[in-house]
Amino acid sequence: MKKYVWCYIVFFAMMMANAQEVSGIKLKTSAYSLKKAKKQDKVYINSFNVFFEIYKEISDKKAGYKGTRGKVVGDAKVSLGVGLKGVDIAAVQQKTDLLYQETIEKIKASGYQLVSVDEAKNIESFEGFETYQGPLLLEKEELPGVIQCVPSGYSFLAKVPKKTEVGKSVAKLTDKFNFTKLNEKPTISKELGDVMVIDVNMYVMFTEAPKPGFNLGSLDKVAKVKINTNYRLVDRYTVVNSGSQKKSLLGVSVAGNKIATDVLTQFSVVYGKNKIGGSALASYNGGLKKSLEINGVLKKEKIKAYQAQQTIAPTLNNPAYQKIGGITLATIENRFSKNASWVEVDGAKHSDGLYNACHLFLEQNLKEVFD
């Protein structure tokens, strides 16, 4: 009897531990004539990606100025970077592979066949596209610090405009990829014989945008930044490039222009094409009502950095002021500071949390579409 009680306690403890890793999921879905799409028996997976963030950098600048009565204020700029230390990239790849395998097994078990990339590449919509196959880790210019993980055994089509660069590694071509746009999906479905076209993109982030600025009391004239940590599968998020010229995590050169890119965790289905208007005959979009938090991986923290502006005013003994030929010159310092912070995580817990959140998201959407 004691043996059974002990087994029950262990099982219950394991269930409680797993339950603590991911908060409750609430889908935000919209569907149009989905029953019509289910009547055919083929599916083409146009994209399947897990994106995970491992580094975030933001900056702020306060421009200097000349005030009244000879007062001069210098420039101040601050840059703050926060990264994850201990991430097991190989484990994330394995979990991404598992998520993909579970998805195609569910689709096949529901009685559907998968359209191969070899068949898809022959249609007009994919003219000029090339075939790539996972496992792949990619980084795009518009998503700095975020790695795109493509599952092993999954093939996709993408266009690389500059043929002269084909000889370079895939990592160095990531910002050159042109993928199919949303309005092109009905055409793809039609050209493949009216099949379901599925796109899956999941974004797991560890930083989130705080409210603008923060109070520093008497230090009012400062450049200031703040990054909040919160590990989660996001519903919607804006990835901001700080604008600094640097090499990215995979060695890709990141441009200096500041870029803000909106990302959305989504499971989408498009089927067929209307003769008039070109819209889909049927569609489904499954997202999250709110981000799915992953617990037990990292603490929620508020990481701050600031740089005060230098202010000088003319006084009898101020060495920053000089008189040359009857002209008063002020020497002001333009200040810059850069701070980096690394958050230690357990690689196994990090990848397990990513898997649990994405698995739950996929499971719920696959039920909505294929059950």
Short mmCIF file of C-alpha atoms in Angstrom, two decimals:
data_model
loop_
_atom_site.label_atom_id
_atom_site.label_comp_id
_atom_site.label_asym_id
_atom_site.label_seq_id
_atom_site.Cartn_x
_atom_site.Cartn_y
_atom_site.Cartn_z
CA MET A 1 0.00 0.00 0.00
CA LYS A 2 2.84 2.36 0.91
CA LYS A 3 4.40 1.69 -2.49
CA TYR A 4 1.27 2.84 -4.33
CA VAL A 5 0.94 5.92 -2.11
CA TRP A 6 4.57 6.83 -2.83
CA CYS A 7 4.07 6.38 -6.60
CA TYR A 8 1.02 8.62 -6.44
CA ILE A 9 2.96 11.30 -4.55
CA VAL A 10 5.82 11.20 -7.08
CA PHE A 11 3.37 11.35 -10.01
CA PHE A 12 1.47 14.25 -8.44
CA ALA A 13 4.74 16.13 -7.77
CA MET A 14 5.81 15.66 -11.38
CA MET A 15 2.46 16.95 -12.61
CA MET A 16 2.69 19.99 -10.33
CA ALA A 17 6.25 20.72 -11.51
CA ASN A 18 5.16 20.61 -15.14
CA ALA A 19 2.10 22.74 -14.41
CA GLN A 20 4.31 25.45 -12.95
CA GLU A 21 6.41 25.75 -16.11
CA VAL A 22 3.73 27.28 -18.35
CA SER A 23 0.77 29.47 -17.44
CA GLY A 24 -2.75 28.84 -18.80
CA ILE A 25 -3.24 29.29 -22.53
CA LYS A 26 -6.01 31.34 -24.15
CA LEU A 27 -6.23 31.24 -27.93
CA LYS A 28 -7.45 34.09 -30.08
CA THR A 29 -8.89 32.51 -33.23
CA SER A 30 -10.80 33.49 -36.33
CA ALA A 31 -12.07 31.09 -38.99
CA TYR A 32 -13.91 31.34 -42.29
CA SER A 33 -15.50 28.28 -44.01
CA LEU A 34 -12.97 25.98 -42.31
CA LYS A 35 -15.22 22.95 -42.92
CA LYS A 36 -14.78 23.53 -46.63
CA ALA A 37 -11.01 23.32 -46.29
CA LYS A 38 -11.22 20.07 -44.32
CA LYS A 39 -12.95 18.26 -47.20
CA GLN A 40 -9.75 17.95 -49.23
CA ASP A 41 -6.92 15.66 -48.11
CA LYS A 42 -3.63 17.49 -48.71
CA VAL A 43 -1.58 19.96 -46.67
CA TYR A 44 1.43 22.07 -47.63
CA ILE A 45 3.48 23.47 -44.73
CA ASN A 46 4.74 26.77 -46.14
CA SER A 47 6.68 27.72 -43.00
CA PHE A 48 7.45 26.24 -39.59
CA ASN A 49 9.72 28.27 -37.32
CA VAL A 50 10.56 28.69 -33.67
CA PHE A 51 12.14 32.08 -32.92
CA PHE A 52 13.93 32.55 -29.60
CA GLU A 53 15.58 35.67 -28.20
CA ILE A 54 19.01 35.46 -26.56
CA TYR A 55 20.19 39.08 -26.64
CA LYS A 56 18.61 42.53 -26.43
CA GLU A 57 20.29 45.92 -26.81
CA ILE A 58 18.67 49.33 -26.62
CA SER A 59 20.04 52.87 -26.44
CA ASP A 60 18.92 56.39 -25.62
CA LYS A 61 20.39 59.82 -26.31
CA LYS A 62 19.85 63.27 -24.84
CA ALA A 63 21.07 66.00 -27.17
CA GLY A 64 23.13 68.82 -25.71
CA TYR A 65 22.20 72.50 -26.05
CA LYS A 66 23.19 76.04 -25.19
CA GLY A 67 21.04 77.63 -22.53
CA THR A 68 20.61 81.13 -21.19
CA ARG A 69 23.36 83.15 -19.48
CA GLY A 70 26.13 81.07 -20.97
CA LYS A 71 24.99 77.68 -19.65
CA VAL A 72 26.05 74.76 -21.87
CA VAL A 73 24.77 71.15 -21.67
CA GLY A 74 26.60 68.27 -23.35
CA ASP A 75 25.29 65.19 -25.16
CA ALA A 76 24.59 62.03 -23.20
CA LYS A 77 24.13 58.57 -24.68
CA VAL A 78 23.64 55.24 -22.96
CA SER A 79 23.47 51.72 -24.35
CA LEU A 80 22.23 48.68 -22.43
CA GLY A 81 22.57 45.08 -23.52
CA VAL A 82 21.06 42.05 -21.79
CA GLY A 83 21.81 38.49 -22.86
CA LEU A 84 21.09 34.94 -21.78
CA LYS A 85 24.03 32.85 -20.63
CA GLY A 86 23.79 29.07 -20.59
CA VAL A 87 21.35 28.57 -23.48
CA ASP A 88 21.76 25.10 -25.01
CA ILE A 89 21.34 25.75 -28.75
CA ALA A 90 21.48 22.05 -29.60
CA ALA A 91 18.69 21.34 -27.11
CA VAL A 92 16.52 24.09 -28.62
CA GLN A 93 17.08 22.55 -32.06
CA GLN A 94 16.05 19.13 -30.73
CA LYS A 95 12.89 20.56 -29.18
CA THR A 96 12.06 22.36 -32.44
CA ASP A 97 12.51 19.06 -34.30
CA LEU A 98 10.17 17.35 -31.83
CA LEU A 99 7.51 20.06 -32.24
CA TYR A 100 7.63 19.65 -36.00
CA GLN A 101 7.43 15.85 -35.84
CA GLU A 102 4.44 16.02 -33.49
CA THR A 103 2.71 18.44 -35.88
CA ILE A 104 3.13 16.32 -39.00
CA GLU A 105 2.15 13.16 -37.09
CA LYS A 106 -1.10 14.84 -36.01
CA ILE A 107 -1.81 16.00 -39.57
CA LYS A 108 -1.16 12.52 -41.02
CA ALA A 109 -3.18 10.83 -38.26
CA SER A 110 -6.11 13.06 -39.25
CA GLY A 111 -6.04 11.55 -42.75
CA TYR A 112 -4.12 14.21 -44.67
CA GLN A 113 -1.12 13.88 -46.97
CA LEU A 114 1.79 16.32 -46.95
CA VAL A 115 2.69 18.07 -50.20
CA SER A 116 6.46 17.86 -50.64
CA VAL A 117 8.67 20.84 -51.40
CA ASP A 118 9.76 19.07 -54.62
CA GLU A 119 6.16 19.26 -55.84
CA ALA A 120 5.61 22.81 -54.62
CA LYS A 121 8.73 24.28 -56.24
CA ASN A 122 7.30 23.61 -59.70
CA ILE A 123 4.35 26.00 -59.41
CA GLU A 124 4.44 29.53 -60.81
CA SER A 125 4.29 31.22 -57.38
CA PHE A 126 7.66 29.70 -56.45
CA GLU A 127 9.45 30.54 -59.68
CA GLY A 128 12.99 31.68 -58.84
CA PHE A 129 12.80 30.28 -55.30
CA GLU A 130 15.38 27.87 -53.94
CA THR A 131 15.04 24.92 -51.57
CA TYR A 132 16.57 25.02 -48.09
CA GLN A 133 16.42 22.30 -45.48
CA GLY A 134 16.71 22.23 -41.71
CA PRO A 135 18.29 22.04 -39.28
CA LEU A 136 19.11 25.72 -39.66
CA LEU A 137 19.77 28.59 -37.28
CA LEU A 138 19.15 31.94 -38.94
CA GLU A 139 19.32 35.59 -37.86
CA LYS A 140 17.73 38.45 -39.75
CA GLU A 141 18.80 42.07 -39.75
CA GLU A 142 15.35 43.21 -38.68
CA LEU A 143 15.31 40.78 -35.72
CA PRO A 144 18.65 41.39 -33.94
CA GLY A 145 19.32 39.04 -31.05
CA VAL A 146 16.55 36.66 -32.15
CA ILE A 147 17.44 33.27 -33.62
CA GLN A 148 15.14 31.53 -36.11
CA CYS A 149 15.25 27.76 -35.66
CA VAL A 150 14.18 25.60 -38.63
CA PRO A 151 13.48 21.93 -37.76
CA SER A 152 15.52 19.04 -39.06
CA GLY A 153 13.98 17.30 -42.04
CA TYR A 154 11.81 20.27 -42.93
CA SER A 155 12.33 21.87 -46.34
CA PHE A 156 11.15 25.33 -47.36
CA LEU A 157 11.33 27.61 -50.38
CA ALA A 158 12.85 31.09 -50.31
CA LYS A 159 14.23 33.53 -52.84
CA VAL A 160 17.74 34.95 -52.72
CA PRO A 161 17.79 37.88 -55.19
CA LYS A 162 21.56 38.19 -55.60
CA LYS A 163 22.73 34.99 -57.27
CA THR A 164 26.36 36.01 -56.80
CA GLU A 165 25.98 35.37 -53.08
CA VAL A 166 24.75 31.80 -53.33
CA GLY A 167 28.22 30.52 -52.46
CA LYS A 168 28.11 32.17 -49.03
CA SER A 169 26.90 30.35 -45.93
CA VAL A 170 23.18 30.36 -45.22
CA ALA A 171 23.80 32.38 -42.05
CA LYS A 172 25.19 35.25 -44.12
CA LEU A 173 22.19 35.18 -46.43
CA THR A 174 19.52 35.45 -43.80
CA ASP A 175 18.76 39.10 -44.45
CA LYS A 176 18.47 38.34 -48.18
CA PHE A 177 15.66 35.77 -47.88
CA ASN A 178 12.36 36.77 -49.47
CA PHE A 179 9.48 34.61 -48.25
CA THR A 180 5.94 34.42 -49.61
CA LYS A 181 3.56 37.17 -48.52
CA LEU A 182 0.15 36.68 -46.93
CA ASN A 183 -1.79 37.72 -50.04
CA GLU A 184 0.10 35.11 -52.10
CA LYS A 185 -1.10 32.12 -50.04
CA PRO A 186 -4.48 31.66 -51.84
CA THR A 187 -2.64 31.51 -55.17
CA ILE A 188 -0.22 28.91 -53.81
CA SER A 189 -3.14 26.82 -52.57
CA LYS A 190 -4.90 27.01 -55.93
CA GLU A 191 -1.77 26.18 -57.95
CA LEU A 192 -1.15 23.14 -55.76
CA GLY A 193 -4.67 21.87 -56.44
CA ASP A 194 -6.59 23.59 -53.65
CA VAL A 195 -4.67 22.26 -50.65
CA MET A 196 -4.41 23.65 -47.16
CA VAL A 197 -1.42 26.00 -46.87
CA ILE A 198 -0.17 26.18 -43.29
CA ASP A 199 2.23 28.68 -41.72
CA VAL A 200 3.52 28.29 -38.17
CA ASN A 201 5.66 30.94 -36.48
CA MET A 202 6.26 30.98 -32.73
CA TYR A 203 8.26 33.65 -30.87
CA VAL A 204 9.77 32.93 -27.45
CA MET A 205 11.19 36.11 -25.88
CA PHE A 206 12.92 36.83 -22.58
CA THR A 207 12.69 40.66 -22.63
CA GLU A 208 9.68 42.93 -22.73
CA ALA A 209 9.20 46.64 -23.29
CA PRO A 210 8.75 48.64 -20.07
CA LYS A 211 6.89 51.90 -19.80
CA PRO A 212 8.92 54.77 -21.31
CA GLY A 213 11.67 56.09 -19.06
CA PHE A 214 11.98 55.91 -15.28
CA ASN A 215 12.32 58.43 -12.46
CA LEU A 216 15.83 59.31 -11.29
CA GLY A 217 14.90 62.08 -8.89
CA SER A 218 17.37 64.94 -9.10
CA LEU A 219 19.18 63.34 -12.06
CA ASP A 220 16.66 64.63 -14.58
CA LYS A 221 18.95 65.47 -17.51
CA VAL A 222 19.98 61.94 -18.40
CA ALA A 223 19.85 59.39 -21.16
CA LYS A 224 18.16 56.37 -19.62
CA VAL A 225 17.09 52.87 -20.66
CA LYS A 226 15.38 49.94 -18.97
CA ILE A 227 14.86 46.32 -19.97
CA ASN A 228 12.45 44.00 -18.17
CA THR A 229 13.03 40.24 -18.25
CA ASN A 230 10.08 37.86 -18.65
CA TYR A 231 10.43 34.49 -20.40
CA ARG A 232 7.32 33.73 -22.48
CA LEU A 233 5.75 32.73 -25.78
CA VAL A 234 4.56 36.14 -26.94
CA ASP A 235 1.21 36.99 -28.48
CA ARG A 236 2.58 40.09 -30.22
CA TYR A 237 5.86 41.92 -29.71
CA THR A 238 7.99 44.66 -31.27
CA VAL A 239 11.66 43.86 -31.79
CA VAL A 240 13.76 47.04 -31.91
CA ASN A 241 17.23 47.30 -33.41
CA SER A 242 19.22 49.74 -31.29
CA GLY A 243 20.82 51.16 -34.43
CA SER A 244 24.42 50.45 -33.42
CA GLN A 245 26.72 49.05 -36.09
CA LYS A 246 27.89 45.63 -34.93
CA LYS A 247 28.28 41.99 -35.81
CA SER A 248 25.26 39.93 -34.91
CA LEU A 249 25.15 36.66 -32.99
CA LEU A 250 25.71 34.59 -36.13
CA GLY A 251 28.28 36.91 -37.65
CA VAL A 252 25.86 38.83 -39.86
CA SER A 253 26.61 42.56 -40.20
CA VAL A 254 23.76 44.55 -38.68
CA ALA A 255 22.96 47.89 -40.30
CA GLY A 256 23.11 51.10 -38.31
CA ASN A 257 19.59 52.31 -39.02
CA LYS A 258 17.10 51.85 -36.19
CA ILE A 259 14.43 49.31 -37.14
CA ALA A 260 11.26 48.27 -35.28
CA THR A 261 9.67 45.00 -36.38
CA ASP A 262 6.34 43.61 -35.12
CA VAL A 263 6.20 39.83 -34.66
CA LEU A 264 3.17 37.64 -34.02
CA THR A 265 2.90 34.06 -32.76
CA GLN A 266 0.44 32.50 -35.17
CA PHE A 267 -0.86 29.26 -36.67
CA SER A 268 -2.54 30.14 -39.97
CA VAL A 269 -4.35 28.15 -42.65
CA VAL A 270 -5.34 29.30 -46.14
CA TYR A 271 -7.37 27.21 -48.58
CA GLY A 272 -8.32 27.88 -52.22
CA LYS A 273 -8.78 31.14 -54.07
CA ASN A 274 -11.91 33.03 -55.07
CA LYS A 275 -12.21 33.78 -58.77
CA ILE A 276 -13.29 37.32 -57.98
CA GLY A 277 -11.08 39.33 -55.62
CA GLY A 278 -8.47 36.63 -55.13
CA SER A 279 -9.19 36.05 -51.45
CA ALA A 280 -9.13 32.60 -49.85
CA LEU A 281 -12.11 30.26 -50.02
CA ALA A 282 -11.43 29.32 -46.42
CA SER A 283 -9.02 30.46 -43.72
CA TYR A 284 -8.05 30.08 -40.08
CA ASN A 285 -5.86 32.19 -37.82
CA GLY A 286 -4.87 31.04 -34.37
CA GLY A 287 -2.93 33.29 -32.02
CA LEU A 288 -2.74 34.05 -28.32
CA LYS A 289 -5.03 36.34 -26.35
CA LYS A 290 -2.10 37.05 -24.09
CA SER A 291 1.50 35.89 -23.81
CA LEU A 292 2.06 32.40 -22.43
CA GLU A 293 4.45 32.82 -19.51
CA ILE A 294 7.14 30.21 -18.88
CA ASN A 295 8.00 29.92 -15.20
CA GLY A 296 11.03 28.52 -13.43
CA VAL A 297 13.61 29.57 -16.04
CA LEU A 298 14.58 33.13 -15.10
CA LYS A 299 13.46 35.75 -12.63
CA LYS A 300 11.51 38.80 -13.68
CA GLU A 301 13.91 41.71 -13.30
CA LYS A 302 14.14 45.39 -14.19
CA ILE A 303 17.61 46.18 -15.54
CA LYS A 304 18.44 49.88 -15.83
CA ALA A 305 21.26 52.08 -17.08
CA TYR A 306 21.68 55.83 -17.37
CA GLN A 307 24.18 58.52 -18.32
CA ALA A 308 23.87 62.09 -17.03
CA GLN A 309 24.56 65.10 -19.21
CA GLN A 310 27.34 67.46 -18.19
CA THR A 311 26.22 71.01 -17.49
CA ILE A 312 28.59 73.97 -17.11
CA ALA A 313 27.84 77.58 -16.30
CA PRO A 314 30.14 80.64 -16.51
CA THR A 315 31.70 81.50 -13.16
CA LEU A 316 34.84 83.37 -12.19
CA ASN A 317 36.81 80.18 -11.57
CA ASN A 318 35.25 77.75 -14.07
CA PRO A 319 38.13 76.15 -16.03
CA ALA A 320 35.72 74.99 -18.75
CA TYR A 321 35.44 78.60 -19.98
CA GLN A 322 38.17 80.40 -21.86
CA LYS A 323 38.35 83.87 -23.36
CA ILE A 324 40.22 84.06 -26.65
CA GLY A 325 40.26 87.35 -28.54
CA GLY A 326 37.27 88.63 -26.64
CA ILE A 327 35.22 85.46 -27.42
CA THR A 328 34.17 83.14 -24.63
CA LEU A 329 34.59 79.43 -25.49
CA ALA A 330 33.15 76.58 -23.45
CA THR A 331 34.64 73.08 -23.33
CA ILE A 332 31.83 70.57 -22.75
CA GLU A 333 32.08 66.79 -22.45
CA ASN A 334 29.83 64.55 -24.54
CA ARG A 335 29.32 61.48 -22.42
CA PHE A 336 28.67 57.88 -23.51
CA SER A 337 28.31 54.73 -21.45
CA LYS A 338 27.69 51.13 -22.44
CA ASN A 339 26.48 48.47 -20.05
CA ALA A 340 26.09 44.73 -20.57
CA SER A 341 24.31 42.31 -18.28
CA TRP A 342 24.15 38.53 -18.60
CA VAL A 343 21.36 36.45 -17.09
CA GLU A 344 22.34 32.88 -16.24
CA VAL A 345 19.82 30.17 -17.19
CA ASP A 346 19.78 26.41 -17.00
CA GLY A 347 20.00 25.16 -20.60
CA ALA A 348 17.70 22.19 -20.02
CA LYS A 349 15.02 24.26 -18.25
CA HIS A 350 15.25 26.93 -20.95
CA SER A 351 14.66 24.46 -23.81
CA ASP A 352 12.02 22.50 -21.86
CA GLY A 353 10.09 25.69 -21.16
CA LEU A 354 10.26 26.69 -24.82
CA TYR A 355 9.01 23.25 -25.86
CA ASN A 356 6.17 23.15 -23.30
CA ALA A 357 4.81 26.54 -24.36
CA CYS A 358 5.06 25.87 -28.10
CA HIS A 359 3.67 22.34 -27.70
CA LEU A 360 0.61 23.65 -25.89
CA PHE A 361 0.08 26.32 -28.54
CA LEU A 362 0.38 23.82 -31.39
CA GLU A 363 -1.77 21.23 -29.67
CA GLN A 364 -4.66 23.66 -29.22
CA ASN A 365 -4.51 24.95 -32.79
CA LEU A 366 -4.17 21.50 -34.34
CA LYS A 367 -7.34 20.48 -32.46
CA GLU A 368 -9.15 23.53 -33.81
CA VAL A 369 -8.18 22.74 -37.41
CA PHE A 370 -8.03 18.94 -37.65
CA ASP A 371 -10.42 17.54 -35.01
#
